[in-house]
């Protein structure tokens, strides 16, 4: 039996969530179950629960993403949550940021195959692309790192008054408390834990929202951001 044969049919609620993009969501699930497993992006044991635990769990993040904004999905991996979010929200401009070549190759293939013209794949680490990537309104992430470390990578990519939305599990409240000092130093002005996906996923998806003020990344990144901006202007003048 192949890995693809183990993929269960899409639940009926997926038709409601993805609408006209439902066939593309099905194709994405198939790609995860086939190429995703073969390339080590998804564990074989995850295939039977791809829809509930991964695809729909990420798609419902759209409930808390503002309309018409720019998004950077940090450590996108196999495209979670970036690809499901892109399938639900064509009003967004999404960058899938991932450092590993085999993963960016997969992401590029998915984006091209599904015709996601509002999605761009960038290979690199968050700390490397600051200054070369335009600051975004929203940073998303899922299962990348503990919140304090994730914030160090993600918050400096934000525009002033942007927000980071991190999909987390049962430890969300604890992580938020542990990261409070680090978040404050990075310019966070507000935090909250949200539950999304009612009538879609059970248990609900947990999202940690970190809102920043006028200096994303705080003082420690101000000089680095200015230096990156100067380097970018110098490159454009050549």
C-alpha positions as a Python dict, from the first residue, in 0.01 Angstrom:
ca = {
    (1, 'X'): (0, 0, 0),
    (2, 'X'): (135, 342, -92),
    (3, 'X'): (140, 643, 138),
    (4, 'X'): (-118, 813, -87),
    (5, 'X'): (-362, 525, -27),
    (6, 'X'): (-346, 596, 346),
    (7, 'X'): (-472, 952, 301),
    (8, 'X'): (-837, 962, 417),
    (9, 'X'): (-1101, 1143, 213),
    (10, 'X'): (-1134, 1513, 282),
    (11, 'X'): (-1391, 1584, 553),
    (12, 'X'): (-1705, 1759, 433),
    (13, 'X'): (-1619, 2070, 636),
    (14, 'X'): (-1312, 2118, 415),
    (15, 'X'): (-1542, 2202, 123),
    (16, 'X'): (-1689, 2487, 325),
    (17, 'X'): (-1349, 2612, 445),
    (18, 'X'): (-1175, 2612, 106),
    (19, 'X'): (-1470, 2688, -122),
    (20, 'X'): (-1364, 2711, -487),
    (21, 'X'): (-1013, 2612, -383),
    (22, 'X'): (-1126, 2278, -241),
    (23, 'X'): (-980, 2074, -532),
    (24, 'X'): (-646, 2250, -476),
    (25, 'X'): (-661, 2170, -106),
    (26, 'X'): (-716, 1803, -194),
    (27, 'X'): (-420, 1811, -430),
    (28, 'X'): (-204, 1970, -161),
    (29, 'X'): (-302, 1694, 82),
    (30, 'X'): (-204, 1436, -180),
    (31, 'X'): (131, 1607, -235),
    (32, 'X'): (200, 1605, 138),
    (33, 'X'): (108, 1237, 161),
    (34, 'X'): (325, 1144, -138),
    (35, 'X'): (620, 1374, -207),
    (36, 'X'): (604, 1524, 141),
    (37, 'X'): (656, 1186, 303),
    (38, 'X'): (913, 1070, 47),
    (39, 'X'): (1124, 1382, 105),
    (40, 'X'): (1097, 1365, 482),
    (41, 'X'): (880, 1676, 521),
    (42, 'X'): (591, 1489, 683),
    (43, 'X'): (614, 1175, 893),
    (44, 'X'): (430, 870, 752),
    (45, 'X'): (225, 844, 1071),
    (46, 'X'): (84, 1193, 1008),
    (47, 'X'): (-80, 1096, 677),
    (48, 'X'): (-406, 957, 828),
    (49, 'X'): (-456, 1283, 1020),
    (50, 'X'): (-331, 1530, 761),
    (51, 'X'): (-668, 1702, 724),
    (52, 'X'): (-767, 1760, 1085),
    (53, 'X'): (-427, 1795, 1251),
    (54, 'X'): (-243, 1986, 981),
    (55, 'X'): (-436, 2134, 686),
    (56, 'X'): (-758, 2245, 856),
    (57, 'X'): (-573, 2326, 1177),
    (58, 'X'): (-373, 2580, 976),
    (59, 'X'): (-651, 2703, 748),
    (60, 'X'): (-854, 2836, 1042),
    (61, 'X'): (-571, 3077, 1121),
    (62, 'X'): (-738, 3290, 852),
    (63, 'X'): (-1000, 3388, 1110),
    (64, 'X'): (-754, 3622, 1281),
    (65, 'X'): (-553, 3753, 984),
    (66, 'X'): (-665, 4102, 873),
    (67, 'X'): (-781, 4162, 515),
    (68, 'X'): (-540, 4252, 236),
    (69, 'X'): (-218, 4238, 436),
    (70, 'X'): (130, 4105, 367),
    (71, 'X'): (231, 3786, 548),
    (72, 'X'): (562, 3608, 606),
    (73, 'X'): (537, 3242, 710),
    (74, 'X'): (861, 3183, 901),
    (75, 'X'): (1010, 2834, 885),
    (76, 'X'): (736, 2730, 645),
    (77, 'X'): (861, 2371, 611),
    (78, 'X'): (605, 2179, 407),
    (79, 'X'): (392, 2494, 377),
    (80, 'X'): (212, 2488, 710),
    (81, 'X'): (40, 2721, 782),
    (82, 'X'): (128, 2926, 471),
    (83, 'X'): (-24, 2710, 196),
    (84, 'X'): (-362, 2643, 363),
    (85, 'X'): (-382, 3012, 451),
    (86, 'X'): (-310, 3104, 89),
    (87, 'X'): (-581, 2868, -37),
    (88, 'X'): (-840, 3029, 190),
    (89, 'X'): (-727, 3391, 151),
    (90, 'X'): (-640, 3512, -198),
    (91, 'X'): (-648, 3871, -68),
    (92, 'X'): (-316, 3816, 112),
    (93, 'X'): (38, 3852, -23),
    (94, 'X'): (227, 3564, 136),
    (95, 'X'): (599, 3488, 155),
    (96, 'X'): (699, 3134, 252),
    (97, 'X'): (1038, 3168, 422),
    (98, 'X'): (1236, 2846, 463),
    (99, 'X'): (1614, 2787, 489),
    (100, 'X'): (1636, 2426, 362),
    (101, 'X'): (1667, 2368, -12),
    (102, 'X'): (1468, 2044, -28),
    (103, 'X'): (1180, 2220, 144),
    (104, 'X'): (1190, 2531, -75),
    (105, 'X'): (1197, 2306, -381),
    (106, 'X'): (880, 2135, -258),
    (107, 'X'): (714, 2467, -176),
    (108, 'X'): (798, 2609, -519),
    (109, 'X'): (648, 2302, -687),
    (110, 'X'): (330, 2330, -481),
    (111, 'X'): (291, 2703, -547),
    (112, 'X'): (334, 2654, -922),
    (113, 'X'): (111, 2346, -941),
    (114, 'X'): (-173, 2509, -749),
    (115, 'X'): (-139, 2844, -928),
    (116, 'X'): (-87, 3045, -610),
    (117, 'X'): (12, 3370, -778),
    (118, 'X'): (-9, 3561, -449),
    (119, 'X'): (257, 3342, -286),
    (120, 'X'): (637, 3378, -308),
    (121, 'X'): (892, 3125, -185),
    (122, 'X'): (1216, 3261, -38),
    (123, 'X'): (1505, 3047, 80),
    (124, 'X'): (1679, 3184, 386),
    (125, 'X'): (1672, 3230, 760),
    (126, 'X'): (1472, 3509, 915),
    (127, 'X'): (1784, 3676, 1057),
    (128, 'X'): (1947, 3670, 712),
    (129, 'X'): (1665, 3827, 509),
    (130, 'X'): (1591, 4125, 732),
    (131, 'X'): (1648, 4429, 516),
    (132, 'X'): (1619, 4241, 187),
    (133, 'X'): (1258, 4137, 246),
    (134, 'X'): (1011, 4424, 281),
    (135, 'X'): (864, 4436, 634),
    (136, 'X'): (525, 4265, 657),
    (137, 'X'): (203, 4324, 846),
    (138, 'X'): (182, 3969, 983),
    (139, 'X'): (434, 3695, 1063),
    (140, 'X'): (298, 3341, 1098),
    (141, 'X'): (463, 3026, 1229),
    (142, 'X'): (380, 2675, 1341),
    (143, 'X'): (596, 2431, 1539),
    (144, 'X'): (913, 2626, 1459),
    (145, 'X'): (1060, 2700, 1803),
    (146, 'X'): (969, 2806, 2158),
    (147, 'X'): (797, 3144, 2160),
    (148, 'X'): (1090, 3348, 2293),
    (149, 'X'): (1324, 3219, 2020),
    (150, 'X'): (1057, 3241, 1750),
    (151, 'X'): (992, 3604, 1844),
    (152, 'X'): (1361, 3687, 1799),
    (153, 'X'): (1337, 3566, 1439),
    (154, 'X'): (987, 3679, 1349),
    (155, 'X'): (923, 4014, 1515),
    (156, 'X'): (1209, 4201, 1338),
    (157, 'X'): (1042, 4113, 1004),
    (158, 'X'): (730, 4308, 1098),
    (159, 'X'): (622, 4655, 999),
    (160, 'X'): (549, 4899, 1283),
    (161, 'X'): (226, 4798, 1457),
    (162, 'X'): (229, 4454, 1296),
    (163, 'X'): (164, 4123, 1468),
    (164, 'X'): (303, 3774, 1497),
    (165, 'X'): (54, 3485, 1496),
    (166, 'X'): (201, 3158, 1620),
    (167, 'X'): (5, 2833, 1616),
    (168, 'X'): (78, 2662, 1946),
    (169, 'X'): (-51, 2370, 2150),
    (170, 'X'): (-150, 2319, 2512),
    (171, 'X'): (158, 2501, 2639),
    (172, 'X'): (65, 2834, 2479),
    (173, 'X'): (-14, 3014, 2806),
    (174, 'X'): (303, 2885, 2973),
    (175, 'X'): (520, 2983, 2676),
    (176, 'X'): (369, 3329, 2674),
    (177, 'X'): (446, 3380, 3042),
    (178, 'X'): (802, 3250, 3004),
    (179, 'X'): (863, 3475, 2703),
    (180, 'X'): (719, 3794, 2857),
    (181, 'X'): (1054, 3963, 2923),
    (182, 'X'): (1197, 3870, 2585),
    (183, 'X'): (884, 3992, 2405),
    (184, 'X'): (896, 4325, 2585),
    (185, 'X'): (1258, 4378, 2479),
    (186, 'X'): (1156, 4299, 2120),
    (187, 'X'): (901, 4577, 2117),
    (188, 'X'): (583, 4382, 2194),
    (189, 'X'): (301, 4600, 2326),
    (190, 'X'): (27, 4339, 2358),
    (191, 'X'): (-17, 3961, 2374),
    (192, 'X'): (-313, 3723, 2379),
    (193, 'X'): (-403, 3358, 2334),
    (194, 'X'): (-685, 3292, 2088),
    (195, 'X'): (-893, 2984, 2005),
    (196, 'X'): (-1000, 2952, 1640),
    (197, 'X'): (-1171, 2694, 1421),
    (198, 'X'): (-1504, 2647, 1596),
    (199, 'X'): (-1717, 2390, 1404),
    (200, 'X'): (-1412, 2309, 1191),
    (201, 'X'): (-1149, 2144, 1411),
    (202, 'X'): (-1164, 1966, 1745),
    (203, 'X'): (-976, 2056, 1955),
    (204, 'X'): (-972, 2419, 1849),
    (205, 'X'): (-650, 2565, 1711),
    (206, 'X'): (-458, 2776, 1961),
    (207, 'X'): (-294, 3096, 1838),
    (208, 'X'): (-57, 3320, 2030),
    (209, 'X'): (-86, 3678, 1908),
    (210, 'X'): (200, 3920, 1972),
    (211, 'X'): (138, 4281, 1871),
    (212, 'X'): (427, 4523, 1830),
    (213, 'X'): (458, 4899, 1850),
    (214, 'X'): (652, 5140, 1635),
    (215, 'X'): (987, 4958, 1677),
    (216, 'X'): (953, 4588, 1586),
    (217, 'X'): (1251, 4404, 1732),
    (218, 'X'): (1318, 4680, 1984),
    (219, 'X'): (1644, 4866, 2034),
    (220, 'X'): (1865, 4565, 1969),
    (221, 'X'): (1747, 4540, 1606),
    (222, 'X'): (1717, 4910, 1524),
    (223, 'X'): (2083, 4946, 1419),
    (224, 'X'): (2076, 4620, 1226),
    (225, 'X'): (1762, 4725, 1041),
    (226, 'X'): (1912, 5064, 953),
    (227, 'X'): (2232, 4898, 829),
    (228, 'X'): (2034, 4655, 615),
    (229, 'X'): (1831, 4941, 469),
    (230, 'X'): (2148, 5133, 378),
    (231, 'X'): (2295, 4822, 215),
    (232, 'X'): (1976, 4775, 16),
    (233, 'X'): (1984, 5134, -111),
    (234, 'X'): (2349, 5093, -207),
    (235, 'X'): (2270, 4779, -408),
    (236, 'X'): (1990, 4955, -595),
    (237, 'X'): (2221, 5244, -693),
    (238, 'X'): (2473, 5011, -859),
}
